[in-house]
Amino acid sequence: MKKHILSAVIIATLVVSCTKSTTKTEKVENPDGSVVTTTTTVAENGVNVDSSKVNKAKEDVQAKVDAAGNKIDDAAQKAKDKIDATADKTKEDLQKAGQDIKAEANKVGKDAKEAAAKGASKVEDAAKKLKEDLKK
C-alpha cells in the first residue's frame, strides 16, 4: 500500500513538473484608434521532456521503493521470529515449572502419608500398651 502511494506521488510530481505554459499578450489597434488587448495562455504538456529519462527515473524510484518495502518486510519477519522464539521458550519454562511443582507436591503428599502412618502406628502401640496396663 505504501509503495503505491509513494509511486503515485512521484508520478504526479513528474507530470506537474513537466507541464509548460506560456502567456502571450497581444495589443491590436483598430482602424478607429481604439486598442484591444488579448491575453492568450498556452499550456503544453510534455514539451521538451525526454521520456526515456522520465521512465528511467520512474524505474529507479520503483526499485528504491521495492527495496525499502523489502527491508520493512525483513525487519517485521525478524521481529516475528524473535517473538515466536521467546514465546516457545516461555512455554517450555512454564511447562518445566509445572512438572517440578507437581513432582514436589507428590513428594509432600507421600511424606504426609508416611508421617500419618507412623503416627497411627504409634497411637496403636500406645493403645495396646494402655490396654495391657489396664488388665494388670
mmCIF file of C-alpha atoms in Angstrom:
data_model
loop_
_atom_site.group_PDB
_atom_site.id
_atom_site.type_symbol
_atom_site.label_atom_id
_atom_site.label_comp_id
_atom_site.label_asym_id
_atom_site.label_seq_id
_atom_site.Cartn_x
_atom_site.Cartn_y
_atom_site.Cartn_z
ATOM 1 C CA MET A 1 0.000 0.000 0.000
ATOM 2 C CA LYS A 2 2.807 2.395 0.935
ATOM 3 C CA LYS A 3 4.595 1.565 -2.308
ATOM 4 C CA HIS A 4 1.560 2.512 -4.383
ATOM 5 C CA ILE A 5 1.010 5.812 -2.584
ATOM 6 C CA LEU A 6 4.671 6.795 -2.886
ATOM 7 C CA SER A 7 4.723 5.856 -6.574
ATOM 8 C CA ALA A 8 1.558 7.873 -7.252
ATOM 9 C CA VAL A 9 3.013 10.954 -5.544
ATOM 10 C CA ILE A 10 6.242 10.726 -7.533
ATOM 11 C CA ILE A 11 4.430 10.243 -10.841
ATOM 12 C CA ALA A 12 2.085 13.146 -10.080
ATOM 13 C CA THR A 13 5.086 15.346 -9.286
ATOM 14 C CA LEU A 14 6.735 14.382 -12.570
ATOM 15 C CA VAL A 15 3.572 15.118 -14.542
ATOM 16 C CA VAL A 16 3.084 18.508 -12.901
ATOM 17 C CA SER A 17 6.735 19.461 -13.319
ATOM 18 C CA CYS A 18 6.634 18.512 -16.994
ATOM 19 C CA THR A 19 3.809 20.919 -17.795
ATOM 20 C CA LYS A 20 4.891 24.084 -19.566
ATOM 21 C CA SER A 21 2.605 27.039 -20.007
ATOM 22 C CA THR A 22 3.167 30.329 -21.807
ATOM 23 C CA THR A 23 1.162 33.510 -21.675
ATOM 24 C CA LYS A 24 1.059 35.815 -24.705
ATOM 25 C CA THR A 25 -0.355 39.310 -24.597
ATOM 26 C CA GLU A 26 -1.301 40.926 -27.894
ATOM 27 C CA LYS A 27 -2.337 44.550 -28.447
ATOM 28 C CA VAL A 28 -4.221 45.334 -31.626
ATOM 29 C CA GLU A 29 -5.111 48.837 -32.747
ATOM 30 C CA ASN A 30 -8.391 49.121 -34.579
ATOM 31 C CA PRO A 31 -8.856 51.483 -37.558
ATOM 32 C CA ASP A 32 -10.903 53.824 -35.358
ATOM 33 C CA GLY A 33 -7.904 54.214 -32.989
ATOM 34 C CA SER A 34 -9.096 52.019 -30.130
ATOM 35 C CA VAL A 35 -6.677 49.442 -28.707
ATOM 36 C CA VAL A 36 -7.800 45.904 -27.932
ATOM 37 C CA THR A 37 -5.628 43.753 -25.623
ATOM 38 C CA THR A 38 -5.839 39.977 -25.970
ATOM 39 C CA THR A 39 -4.159 37.614 -23.497
ATOM 40 C CA THR A 40 -3.665 34.004 -24.530
ATOM 41 C CA THR A 41 -2.362 31.252 -22.247
ATOM 42 C CA VAL A 42 -0.997 28.191 -23.952
ATOM 43 C CA ALA A 43 -0.306 25.069 -21.909
ATOM 44 C CA GLU A 44 1.899 22.396 -23.383
ATOM 45 C CA ASN A 45 2.266 19.023 -21.696
ATOM 46 C CA GLY A 46 5.498 17.137 -22.002
ATOM 47 C CA VAL A 47 7.216 19.528 -24.383
ATOM 48 C CA ASN A 48 10.978 19.052 -24.451
ATOM 49 C CA VAL A 49 10.779 16.158 -21.999
ATOM 50 C CA ASP A 50 12.923 13.130 -22.666
ATOM 51 C CA SER A 51 10.582 10.239 -21.938
ATOM 52 C CA SER A 52 13.479 7.809 -21.567
ATOM 53 C CA LYS A 53 14.817 9.887 -18.657
ATOM 54 C CA VAL A 54 11.363 10.010 -17.102
ATOM 55 C CA ASN A 55 10.969 6.244 -17.475
ATOM 56 C CA LYS A 56 14.446 5.631 -16.046
ATOM 57 C CA ALA A 57 13.675 7.909 -13.082
ATOM 58 C CA LYS A 58 10.380 6.081 -12.576
ATOM 59 C CA GLU A 59 12.139 2.703 -12.644
ATOM 60 C CA ASP A 60 14.805 3.946 -10.206
ATOM 61 C CA VAL A 61 12.148 5.214 -7.826
ATOM 62 C CA GLN A 62 10.206 1.954 -8.112
ATOM 63 C CA ALA A 63 13.372 -0.037 -7.384
ATOM 64 C CA LYS A 64 14.097 2.092 -4.303
ATOM 65 C CA VAL A 65 10.505 1.758 -3.110
ATOM 66 C CA ASP A 66 10.675 -2.026 -3.587
ATOM 67 C CA ALA A 67 13.981 -2.194 -1.707
ATOM 68 C CA ALA A 68 12.546 -0.156 1.176
ATOM 69 C CA GLY A 69 9.452 -2.361 1.262
ATOM 70 C CA ASN A 70 11.620 -5.484 1.332
ATOM 71 C CA LYS A 71 13.686 -4.071 4.209
ATOM 72 C CA ILE A 72 10.490 -3.360 6.152
ATOM 73 C CA ASP A 73 9.182 -6.872 5.442
ATOM 74 C CA ASP A 74 12.502 -8.428 6.530
ATOM 75 C CA ALA A 75 12.567 -6.416 9.761
ATOM 76 C CA ALA A 76 8.971 -7.411 10.522
ATOM 77 C CA GLN A 77 9.761 -11.088 9.864
ATOM 78 C CA LYS A 78 12.820 -10.963 12.143
ATOM 79 C CA ALA A 79 10.757 -9.357 14.905
ATOM 80 C CA LYS A 80 8.055 -12.020 14.485
ATOM 81 C CA ASP A 81 10.660 -14.792 14.643
ATOM 82 C CA LYS A 82 12.132 -13.350 17.851
ATOM 83 C CA ILE A 83 8.681 -13.074 19.419
ATOM 84 C CA ASP A 84 7.863 -16.668 18.427
ATOM 85 C CA ALA A 85 11.163 -17.928 19.863
ATOM 86 C CA THR A 86 10.553 -16.074 23.126
ATOM 87 C CA ALA A 87 7.017 -17.455 23.353
ATOM 88 C CA ASP A 88 8.259 -21.011 22.757
ATOM 89 C CA LYS A 89 10.958 -20.677 25.430
ATOM 90 C CA THR A 90 8.458 -19.225 27.902
ATOM 91 C CA LYS A 91 6.083 -22.115 27.202
ATOM 92 C CA GLU A 92 8.851 -24.650 27.817
ATOM 93 C CA ASP A 93 9.911 -22.901 31.041
ATOM 94 C CA LEU A 94 6.334 -22.825 32.332
ATOM 95 C CA GLN A 95 5.819 -26.488 31.458
ATOM 96 C CA LYS A 96 9.025 -27.448 33.304
ATOM 97 C CA ALA A 97 7.998 -25.357 36.325
ATOM 98 C CA GLY A 98 4.596 -27.081 36.341
ATOM 99 C CA GLN A 99 6.226 -30.504 36.258
ATOM 100 C CA ASP A 100 8.583 -29.526 39.108
ATOM 101 C CA ILE A 101 5.649 -28.286 41.198
ATOM 102 C CA LYS A 102 3.724 -31.498 40.528
ATOM 103 C CA ALA A 103 6.707 -33.665 41.493
ATOM 104 C CA GLU A 104 7.246 -31.718 44.724
ATOM 105 C CA ALA A 105 3.529 -31.874 45.557
ATOM 106 C CA ASN A 106 3.572 -35.660 45.080
ATOM 107 C CA LYS A 107 6.649 -35.895 47.296
ATOM 108 C CA VAL A 108 4.996 -33.781 50.018
ATOM 109 C CA GLY A 109 1.837 -35.910 49.778
ATOM 110 C CA LYS A 110 3.880 -39.103 50.104
ATOM 111 C CA ASP A 111 5.772 -37.683 53.104
ATOM 112 C CA ALA A 112 2.476 -36.692 54.744
ATOM 113 C CA LYS A 113 1.064 -40.212 54.225
ATOM 114 C CA GLU A 114 4.185 -41.759 55.722
ATOM 115 C CA ALA A 115 4.039 -39.412 58.726
ATOM 116 C CA ALA A 116 0.347 -40.192 59.246
ATOM 117 C CA ALA A 117 1.027 -43.930 59.042
ATOM 118 C CA LYS A 118 3.873 -43.618 61.541
ATOM 119 C CA GLY A 119 1.687 -41.559 63.869
ATOM 120 C CA ALA A 120 -1.144 -44.079 63.588
ATOM 121 C CA SER A 121 1.145 -46.995 64.400
ATOM 122 C CA LYS A 122 2.449 -45.140 67.468
ATOM 123 C CA VAL A 123 -1.127 -44.491 68.603
ATOM 124 C CA GLU A 124 -1.959 -48.195 68.124
ATOM 125 C CA ASP A 125 1.118 -49.229 70.079
ATOM 126 C CA ALA A 126 0.244 -46.813 72.872
ATOM 127 C CA ALA A 127 -3.345 -48.118 72.915
ATOM 128 C CA LYS A 128 -2.128 -51.731 73.180
ATOM 129 C CA LYS A 129 0.226 -50.809 75.978
ATOM 130 C CA LEU A 130 -2.546 -48.970 77.817
ATOM 131 C CA LYS A 131 -4.865 -51.935 77.366
ATOM 132 C CA GLU A 132 -2.252 -54.280 78.811
ATOM 133 C CA ASP A 133 -1.605 -51.924 81.710
ATOM 134 C CA LEU A 134 -5.316 -51.768 82.452
ATOM 135 C CA LYS A 135 -5.562 -55.576 82.508
ATOM 136 C CA LYS A 136 -2.911 -55.777 85.209
#
